[in-house]
CSV table of C-alpha atoms in Angstrom, one decimal:
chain,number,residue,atom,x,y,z
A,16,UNK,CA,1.5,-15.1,-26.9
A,17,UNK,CA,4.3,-17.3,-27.7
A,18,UNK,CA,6.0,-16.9,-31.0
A,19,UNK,CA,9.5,-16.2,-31.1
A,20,UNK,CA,9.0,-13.2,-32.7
A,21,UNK,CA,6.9,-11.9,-30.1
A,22,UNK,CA,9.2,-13.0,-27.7
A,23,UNK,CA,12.5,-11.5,-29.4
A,24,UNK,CA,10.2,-8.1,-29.4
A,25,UNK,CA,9.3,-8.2,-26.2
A,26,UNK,CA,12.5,-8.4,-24.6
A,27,UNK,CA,13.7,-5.8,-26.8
A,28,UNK,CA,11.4,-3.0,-26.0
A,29,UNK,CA,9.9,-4.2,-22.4
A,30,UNK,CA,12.5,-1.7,-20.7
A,31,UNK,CA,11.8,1.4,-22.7
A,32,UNK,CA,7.9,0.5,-22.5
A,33,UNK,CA,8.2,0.0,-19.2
A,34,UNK,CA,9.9,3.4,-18.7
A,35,UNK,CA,7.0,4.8,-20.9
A,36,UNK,CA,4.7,3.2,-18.7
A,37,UNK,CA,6.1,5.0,-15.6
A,38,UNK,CA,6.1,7.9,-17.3
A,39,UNK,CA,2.4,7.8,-17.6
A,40,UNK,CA,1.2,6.9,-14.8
A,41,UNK,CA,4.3,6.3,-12.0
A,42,UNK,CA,6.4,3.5,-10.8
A,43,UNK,CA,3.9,1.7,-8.6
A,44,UNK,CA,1.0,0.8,-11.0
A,45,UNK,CA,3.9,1.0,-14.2
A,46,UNK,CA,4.2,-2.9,-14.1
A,47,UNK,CA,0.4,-3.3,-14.2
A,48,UNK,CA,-0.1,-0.9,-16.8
A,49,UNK,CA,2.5,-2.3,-19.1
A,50,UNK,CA,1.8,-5.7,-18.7
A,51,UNK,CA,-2.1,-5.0,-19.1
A,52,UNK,CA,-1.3,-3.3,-22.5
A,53,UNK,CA,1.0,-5.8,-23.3
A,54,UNK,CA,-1.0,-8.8,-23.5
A,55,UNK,CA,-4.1,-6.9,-24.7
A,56,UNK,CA,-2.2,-6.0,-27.8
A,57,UNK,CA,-0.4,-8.7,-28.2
A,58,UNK,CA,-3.5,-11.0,-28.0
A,59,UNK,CA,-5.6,-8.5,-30.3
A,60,UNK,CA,-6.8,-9.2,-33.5
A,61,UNK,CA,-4.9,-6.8,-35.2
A,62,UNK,CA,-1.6,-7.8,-33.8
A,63,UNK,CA,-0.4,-10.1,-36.2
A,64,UNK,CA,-1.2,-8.4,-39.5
A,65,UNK,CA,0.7,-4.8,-37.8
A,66,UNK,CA,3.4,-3.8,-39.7
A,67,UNK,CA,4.1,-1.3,-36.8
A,68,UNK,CA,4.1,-3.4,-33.9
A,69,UNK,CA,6.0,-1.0,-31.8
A,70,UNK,CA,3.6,1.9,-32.3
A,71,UNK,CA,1.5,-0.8,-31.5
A,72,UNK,CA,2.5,-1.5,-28.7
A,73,UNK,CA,2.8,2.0,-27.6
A,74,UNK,CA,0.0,2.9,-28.3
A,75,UNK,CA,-1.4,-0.8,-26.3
A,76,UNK,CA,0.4,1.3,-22.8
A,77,UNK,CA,-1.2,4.7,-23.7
A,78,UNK,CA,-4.5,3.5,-24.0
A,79,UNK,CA,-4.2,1.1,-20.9
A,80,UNK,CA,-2.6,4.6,-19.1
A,81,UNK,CA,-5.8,6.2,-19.9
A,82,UNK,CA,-8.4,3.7,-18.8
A,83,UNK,CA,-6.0,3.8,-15.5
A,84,UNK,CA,-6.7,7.4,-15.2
A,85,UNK,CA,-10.2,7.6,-15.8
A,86,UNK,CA,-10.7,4.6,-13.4
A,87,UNK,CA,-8.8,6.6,-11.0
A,88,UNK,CA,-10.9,9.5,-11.5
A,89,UNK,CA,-13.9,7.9,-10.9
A,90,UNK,CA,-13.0,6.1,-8.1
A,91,UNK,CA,-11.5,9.4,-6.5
A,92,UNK,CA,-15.2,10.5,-7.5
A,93,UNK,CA,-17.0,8.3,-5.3
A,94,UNK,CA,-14.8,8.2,-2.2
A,95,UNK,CA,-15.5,12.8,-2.3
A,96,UNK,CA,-19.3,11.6,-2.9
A,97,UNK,CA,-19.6,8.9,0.1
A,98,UNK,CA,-18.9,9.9,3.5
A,99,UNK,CA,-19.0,7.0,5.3
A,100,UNK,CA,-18.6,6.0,8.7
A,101,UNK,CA,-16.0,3.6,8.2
A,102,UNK,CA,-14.0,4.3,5.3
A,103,UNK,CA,-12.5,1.2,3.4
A,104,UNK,CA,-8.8,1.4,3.1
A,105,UNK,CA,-8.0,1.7,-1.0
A,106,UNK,CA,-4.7,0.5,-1.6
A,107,UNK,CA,-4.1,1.6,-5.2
A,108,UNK,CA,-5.1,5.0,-4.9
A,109,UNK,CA,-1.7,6.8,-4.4
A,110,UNK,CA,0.1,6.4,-7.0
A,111,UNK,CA,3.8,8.4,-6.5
A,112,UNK,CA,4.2,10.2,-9.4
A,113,UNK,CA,5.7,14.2,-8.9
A,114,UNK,CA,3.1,16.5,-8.5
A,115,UNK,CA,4.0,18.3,-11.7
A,116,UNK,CA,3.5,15.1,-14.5
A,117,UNK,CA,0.2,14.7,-12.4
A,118,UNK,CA,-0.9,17.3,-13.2
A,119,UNK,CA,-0.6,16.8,-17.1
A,120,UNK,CA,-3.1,14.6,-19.2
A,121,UNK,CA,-1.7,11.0,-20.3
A,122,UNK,CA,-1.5,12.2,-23.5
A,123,UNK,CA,0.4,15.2,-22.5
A,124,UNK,CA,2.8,12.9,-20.2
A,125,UNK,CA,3.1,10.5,-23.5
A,126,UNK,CA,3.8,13.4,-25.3
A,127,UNK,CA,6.9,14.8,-22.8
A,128,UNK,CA,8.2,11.4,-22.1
A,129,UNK,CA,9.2,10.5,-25.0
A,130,UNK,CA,10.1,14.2,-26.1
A,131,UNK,CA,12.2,14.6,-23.3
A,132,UNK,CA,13.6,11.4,-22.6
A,133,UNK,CA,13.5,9.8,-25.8
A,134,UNK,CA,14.5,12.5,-27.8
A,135,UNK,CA,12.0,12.4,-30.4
A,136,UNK,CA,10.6,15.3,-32.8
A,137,UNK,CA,6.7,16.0,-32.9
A,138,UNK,CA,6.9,13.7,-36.3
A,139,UNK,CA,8.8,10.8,-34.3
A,140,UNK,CA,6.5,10.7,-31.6
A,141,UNK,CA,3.8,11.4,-33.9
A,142,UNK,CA,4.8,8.1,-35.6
A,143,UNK,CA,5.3,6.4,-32.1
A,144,UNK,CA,1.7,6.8,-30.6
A,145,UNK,CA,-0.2,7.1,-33.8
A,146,UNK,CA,-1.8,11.1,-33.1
A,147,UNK,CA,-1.2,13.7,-35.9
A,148,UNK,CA,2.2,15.8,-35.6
A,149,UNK,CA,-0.1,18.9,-34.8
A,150,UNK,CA,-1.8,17.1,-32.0
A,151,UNK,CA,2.1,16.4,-30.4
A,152,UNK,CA,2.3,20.3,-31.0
A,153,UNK,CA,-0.7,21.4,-29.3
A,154,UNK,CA,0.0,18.6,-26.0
A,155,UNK,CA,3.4,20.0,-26.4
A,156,UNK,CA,2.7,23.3,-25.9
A,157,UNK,CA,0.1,22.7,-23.3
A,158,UNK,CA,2.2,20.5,-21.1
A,159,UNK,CA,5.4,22.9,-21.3
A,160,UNK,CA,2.8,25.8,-20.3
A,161,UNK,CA,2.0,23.8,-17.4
A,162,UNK,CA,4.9,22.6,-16.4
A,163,UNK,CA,6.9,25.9,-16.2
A,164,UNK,CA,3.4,27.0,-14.4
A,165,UNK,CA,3.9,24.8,-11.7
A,166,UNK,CA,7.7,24.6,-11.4
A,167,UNK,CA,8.2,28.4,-11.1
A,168,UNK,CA,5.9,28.0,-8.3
A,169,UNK,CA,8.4,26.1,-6.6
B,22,UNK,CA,12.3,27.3,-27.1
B,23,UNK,CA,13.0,27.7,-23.7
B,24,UNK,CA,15.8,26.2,-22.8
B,25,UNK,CA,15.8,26.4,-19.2
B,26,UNK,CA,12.4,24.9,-18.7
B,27,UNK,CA,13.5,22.4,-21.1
B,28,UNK,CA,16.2,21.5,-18.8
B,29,UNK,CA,13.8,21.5,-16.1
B,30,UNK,CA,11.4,19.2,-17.2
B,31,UNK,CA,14.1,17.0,-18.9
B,32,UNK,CA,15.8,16.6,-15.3
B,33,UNK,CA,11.7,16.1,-14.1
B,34,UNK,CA,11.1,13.1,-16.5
B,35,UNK,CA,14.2,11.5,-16.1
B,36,UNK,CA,14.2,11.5,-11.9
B,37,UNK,CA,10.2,9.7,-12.4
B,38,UNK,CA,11.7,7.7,-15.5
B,39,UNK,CA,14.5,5.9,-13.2
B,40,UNK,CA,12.0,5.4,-10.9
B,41,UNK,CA,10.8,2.7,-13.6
B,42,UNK,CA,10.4,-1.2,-12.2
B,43,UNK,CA,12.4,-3.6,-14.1
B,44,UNK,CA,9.6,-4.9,-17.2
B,45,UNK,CA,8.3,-8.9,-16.1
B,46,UNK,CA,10.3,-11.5,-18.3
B,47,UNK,CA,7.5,-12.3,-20.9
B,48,UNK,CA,7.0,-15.6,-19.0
B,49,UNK,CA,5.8,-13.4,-16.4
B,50,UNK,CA,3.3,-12.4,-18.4
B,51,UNK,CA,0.9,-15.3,-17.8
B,52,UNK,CA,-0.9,-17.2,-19.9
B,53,UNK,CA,-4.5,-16.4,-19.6
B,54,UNK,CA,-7.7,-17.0,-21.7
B,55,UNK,CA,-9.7,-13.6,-23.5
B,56,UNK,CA,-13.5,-14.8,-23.5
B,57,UNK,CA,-15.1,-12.8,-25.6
B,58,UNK,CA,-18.0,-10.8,-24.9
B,59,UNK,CA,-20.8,-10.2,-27.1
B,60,UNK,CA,-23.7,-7.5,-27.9
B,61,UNK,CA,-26.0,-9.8,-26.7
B,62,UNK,CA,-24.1,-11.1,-23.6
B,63,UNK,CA,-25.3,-9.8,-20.5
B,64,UNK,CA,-23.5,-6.8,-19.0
B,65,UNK,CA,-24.1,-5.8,-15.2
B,66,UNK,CA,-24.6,-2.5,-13.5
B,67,UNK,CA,-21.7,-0.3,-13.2
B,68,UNK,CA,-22.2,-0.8,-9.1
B,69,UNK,CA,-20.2,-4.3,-8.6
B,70,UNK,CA,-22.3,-6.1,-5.9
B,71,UNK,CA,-20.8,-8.8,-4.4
B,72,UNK,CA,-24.0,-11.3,-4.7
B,73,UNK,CA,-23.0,-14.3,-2.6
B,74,UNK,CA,-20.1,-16.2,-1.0
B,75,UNK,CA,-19.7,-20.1,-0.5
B,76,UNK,CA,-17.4,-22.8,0.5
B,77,UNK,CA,-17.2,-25.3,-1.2
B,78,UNK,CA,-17.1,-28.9,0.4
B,79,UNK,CA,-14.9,-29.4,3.2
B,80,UNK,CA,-13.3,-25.8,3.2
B,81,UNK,CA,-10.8,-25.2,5.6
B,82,UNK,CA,-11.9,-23.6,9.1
B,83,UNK,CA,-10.3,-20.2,8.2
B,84,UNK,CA,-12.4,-19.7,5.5
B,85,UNK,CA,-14.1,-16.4,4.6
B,86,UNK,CA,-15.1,-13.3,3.0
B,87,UNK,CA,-14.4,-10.1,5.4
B,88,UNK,CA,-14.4,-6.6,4.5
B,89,UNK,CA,-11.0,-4.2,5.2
B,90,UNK,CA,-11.8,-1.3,7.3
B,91,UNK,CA,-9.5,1.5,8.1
B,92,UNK,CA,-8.6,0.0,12.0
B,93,UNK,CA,-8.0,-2.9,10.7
B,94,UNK,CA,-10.7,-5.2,11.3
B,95,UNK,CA,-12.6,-7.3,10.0
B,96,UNK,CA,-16.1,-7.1,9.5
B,97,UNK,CA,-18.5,-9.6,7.5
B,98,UNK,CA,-19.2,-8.3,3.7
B,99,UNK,CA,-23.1,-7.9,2.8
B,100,UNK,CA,-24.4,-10.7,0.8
B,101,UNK,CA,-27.2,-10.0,-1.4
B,102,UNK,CA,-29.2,-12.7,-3.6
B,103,UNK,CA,-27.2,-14.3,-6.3
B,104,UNK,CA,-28.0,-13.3,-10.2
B,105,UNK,CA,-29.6,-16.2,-11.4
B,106,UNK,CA,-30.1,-14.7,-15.4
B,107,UNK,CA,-26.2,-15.3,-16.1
B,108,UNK,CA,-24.3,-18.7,-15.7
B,109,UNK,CA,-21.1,-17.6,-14.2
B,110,UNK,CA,-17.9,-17.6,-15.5
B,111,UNK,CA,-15.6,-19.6,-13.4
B,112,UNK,CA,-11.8,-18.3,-12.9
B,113,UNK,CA,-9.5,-20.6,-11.3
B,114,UNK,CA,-6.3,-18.1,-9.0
B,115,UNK,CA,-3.8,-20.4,-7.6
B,116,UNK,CA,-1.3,-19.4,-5.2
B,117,UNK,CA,2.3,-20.9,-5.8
B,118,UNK,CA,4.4,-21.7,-2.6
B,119,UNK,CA,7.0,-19.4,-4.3
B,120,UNK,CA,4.8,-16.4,-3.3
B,121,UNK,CA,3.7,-16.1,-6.5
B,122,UNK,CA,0.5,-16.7,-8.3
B,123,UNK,CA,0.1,-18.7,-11.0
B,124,UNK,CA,-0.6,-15.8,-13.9
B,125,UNK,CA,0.0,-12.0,-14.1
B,126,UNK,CA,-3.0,-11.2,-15.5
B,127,UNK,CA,-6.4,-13.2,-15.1
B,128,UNK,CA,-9.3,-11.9,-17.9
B,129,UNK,CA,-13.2,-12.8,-17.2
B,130,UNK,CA,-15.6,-11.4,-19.0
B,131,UNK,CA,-18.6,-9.1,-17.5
B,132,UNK,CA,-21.0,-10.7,-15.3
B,133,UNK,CA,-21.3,-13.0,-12.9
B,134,UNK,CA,-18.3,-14.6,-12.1
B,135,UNK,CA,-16.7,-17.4,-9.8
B,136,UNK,CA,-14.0,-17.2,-8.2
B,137,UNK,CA,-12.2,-20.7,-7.3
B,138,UNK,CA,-9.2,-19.8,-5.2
B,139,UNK,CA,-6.6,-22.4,-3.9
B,140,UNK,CA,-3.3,-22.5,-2.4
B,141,UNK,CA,-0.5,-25.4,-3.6
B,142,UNK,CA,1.5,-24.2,-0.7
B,143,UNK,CA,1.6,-22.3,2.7
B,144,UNK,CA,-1.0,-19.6,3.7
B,145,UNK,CA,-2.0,-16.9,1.5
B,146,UNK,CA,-5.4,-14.6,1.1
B,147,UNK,CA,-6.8,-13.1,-2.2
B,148,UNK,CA,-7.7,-9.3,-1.7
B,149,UNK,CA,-9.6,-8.0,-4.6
B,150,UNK,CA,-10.0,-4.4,-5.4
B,151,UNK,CA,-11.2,-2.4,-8.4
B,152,UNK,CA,-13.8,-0.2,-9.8
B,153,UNK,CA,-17.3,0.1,-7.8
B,154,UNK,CA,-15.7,-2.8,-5.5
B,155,UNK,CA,-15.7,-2.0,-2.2
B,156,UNK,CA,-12.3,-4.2,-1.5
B,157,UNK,CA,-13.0,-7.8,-0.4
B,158,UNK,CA,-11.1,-10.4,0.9
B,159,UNK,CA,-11.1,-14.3,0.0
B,160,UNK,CA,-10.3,-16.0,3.7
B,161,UNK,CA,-7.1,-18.0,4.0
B,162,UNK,CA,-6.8,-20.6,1.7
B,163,UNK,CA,-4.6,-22.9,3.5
B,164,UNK,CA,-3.2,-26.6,2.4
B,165,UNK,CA,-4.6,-29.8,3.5
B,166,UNK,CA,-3.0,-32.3,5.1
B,167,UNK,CA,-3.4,-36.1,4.2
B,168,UNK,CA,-3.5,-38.6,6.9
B,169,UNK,CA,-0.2,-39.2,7.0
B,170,UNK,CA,0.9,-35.7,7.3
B,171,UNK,CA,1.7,-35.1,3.5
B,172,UNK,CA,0.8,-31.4,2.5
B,173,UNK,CA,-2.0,-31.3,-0.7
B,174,UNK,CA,-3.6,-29.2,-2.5
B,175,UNK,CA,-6.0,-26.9,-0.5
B,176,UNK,CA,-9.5,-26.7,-0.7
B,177,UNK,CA,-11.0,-24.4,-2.9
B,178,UNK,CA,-12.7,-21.3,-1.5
B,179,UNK,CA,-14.9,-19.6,-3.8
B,180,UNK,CA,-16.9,-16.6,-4.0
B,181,UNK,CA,-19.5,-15.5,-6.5
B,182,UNK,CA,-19.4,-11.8,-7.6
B,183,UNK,CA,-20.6,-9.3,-10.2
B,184,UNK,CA,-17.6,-7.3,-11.8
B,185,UNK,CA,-18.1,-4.4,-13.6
B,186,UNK,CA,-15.6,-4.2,-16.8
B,187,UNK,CA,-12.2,-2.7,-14.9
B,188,UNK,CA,-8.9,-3.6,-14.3
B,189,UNK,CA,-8.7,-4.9,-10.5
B,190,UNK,CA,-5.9,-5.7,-8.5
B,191,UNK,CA,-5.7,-8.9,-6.7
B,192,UNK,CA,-3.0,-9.8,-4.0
B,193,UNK,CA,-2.2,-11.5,-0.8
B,194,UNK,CA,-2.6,-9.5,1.9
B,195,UNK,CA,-0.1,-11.2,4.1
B,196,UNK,CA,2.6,-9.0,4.9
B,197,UNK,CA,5.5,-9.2,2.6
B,198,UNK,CA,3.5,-11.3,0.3
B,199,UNK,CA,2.7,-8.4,-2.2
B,200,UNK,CA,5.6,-7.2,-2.6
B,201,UNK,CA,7.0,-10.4,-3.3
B,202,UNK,CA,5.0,-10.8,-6.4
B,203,UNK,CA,1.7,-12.8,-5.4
B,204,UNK,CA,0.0,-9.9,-7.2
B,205,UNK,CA,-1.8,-9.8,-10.7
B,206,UNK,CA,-4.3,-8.1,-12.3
B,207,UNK,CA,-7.7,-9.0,-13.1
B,208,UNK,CA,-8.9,-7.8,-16.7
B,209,UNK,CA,-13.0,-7.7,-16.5
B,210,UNK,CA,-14.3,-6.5,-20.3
């Protein structure tokens, strides 16, 4: 976790991963997130043979978005499930994302974030989060048919 | 293409994307330790329990393990017998004077696990929350004070639990605390 080369890295990409990160899963639990995938990757096996250590790391916050989700899930899961008499206050349970990216699939919000705000094509982000160019299609596609769903309902 | 709802959803992204918190320097980041867990190792239920909760030695007054309800109070957390079959891992959280802890992100593996928690300066509490924990909090670990009035190190209070592989959030639940940064996450694989 300390080589200079790491370090140098790090400081040049933590503000667009960070971005990415709120992206994903929104500005309260972004910090987490990232730093989470961060040190997972960067502390991997894998991390100092990569050759693509910013798809690696990418992919580090994607993943670490998608455990966040399904933990969320679950967790929403229980507190439906348990009606109890005193409920136990949850602080991490609302995270403020718009109502629209909520509704998408981390992969589907990877996919728009970095379409939309990074400006990549499918091949770029392809290349970026390590998924096949028709798999940013098909998330593509979905995400837009949500999205104008939801927004011409407002 | 539809250029409209691309507009749309470009102006949607970008509002959430400056929303973004500035990234931790990578000092920030913590040093921590990855213990490795093994086929073999054992590997608890998915339901954390919380299986016991001690002080150690002379433990301030204040210490204690109290349950968050939604009014506000506090009400003592059910202890159940301790998991003997496991020799738990210990993990050392140390709050800094600076409102601070002393990593970003704390890793234990699976299991049974012991939590040493001190303070090097001023007040402070450890709330834990995660998956299949019902959200607990360590009591006040507050300083010492030598004989001749000279603030130490507090006393360690420690609890014994059984985490479930998550990501939990720990902070101090002292008002303003959090948001000053005595907040990290705990990585349970």
């Amino acid at each position: 976790m300390n080589d200079p080369d790491d370090v140098a890295l790090y400081e040049d990409l933590a503000p667009a991963l960070i971005r990415f990160a709120t992206g994903l899963v929104g500005p309260s639990d972004a910090e987490d997130v990232f730093s989470t995938a961060v040190v997972h990757a960067m502390t991997s096996p894998g991390w100092r043979s990569s050759t693509r250590k910013r798809s690696f790391l990418y992919t580090a916050v994607l993943n670490e978005a998608r455990m966040f989700h399904r933990s969320r899930s679950r967790r929403r899961a229980r507190e439906t499930r348990a009606h109890v008499a005193v409920s136990i206050v949850q602080p991490e349970v609302h995270p403020e994302v718009p109502a629209a990216l909520d509704r998408l699939s981390p992969r589907q919000r990877a996919v728009v974030v970095l379409t939309y705000w990074d400006d990549l094509t499918p091949a770029g982000v392809a290349a970026r989060i390590g998924i096949s160019e028709g798999a940013v299609r098909r998330h593509l596609a979905r995400a837009r048919r949500t999205l104008r769903r939801l927004l011409d309902e407002h | 293409m539809n250029t409209d709802l691309d507009d749309r959803i470009r102006v949607l992204v970008a509002q959430e994307l400056n929303r973004s918190p500035a990234p931790p320097t990578f000092a920030d980041l913590g040093d921590y330790h990855l213990v490795p867990t093994g086929p073999g190792e054992h590997r608890p239920s998915r339901r954390a329990v919380l299986v016991a909760f001690a002080v150690a030695g002379a433990v301030v007054a204040t210490a204690g393990v109290v349950a968050l309800t939604s009014d506000g109070s506090e009400t003592p957390v059910t202890i159940t017998p301790a998991d003997t079959t496991a020799a738990p891992y210990r993990l050392d959280i140390v709050s800094l004077p600076t409102l601070l802890l002393d990593a970003a992100v704390y890793e234990a593996p699976a299991g049974p696990i012991e939590i040493h928690y001190v303070s090097q300066g001023g007040t402070h509490t450890l709330a834990i929350t995660g998956p299949g924990l019902e959200p607990i909090e360590l009591g006040t670990a507050s300083i010492s004070t030598a004989p001749d009035g000279t603030p130490t190190v507090g006393d360690a209070v420690i609890a014994h639990l059984v985490l479930e592989p998550g990501t939990y959030a720990i902070y101090c639940t002292i008002p303003g605390h959090r948001d000053a940064g005595e907040r990290a996450t705990l990585i349970v694989r």
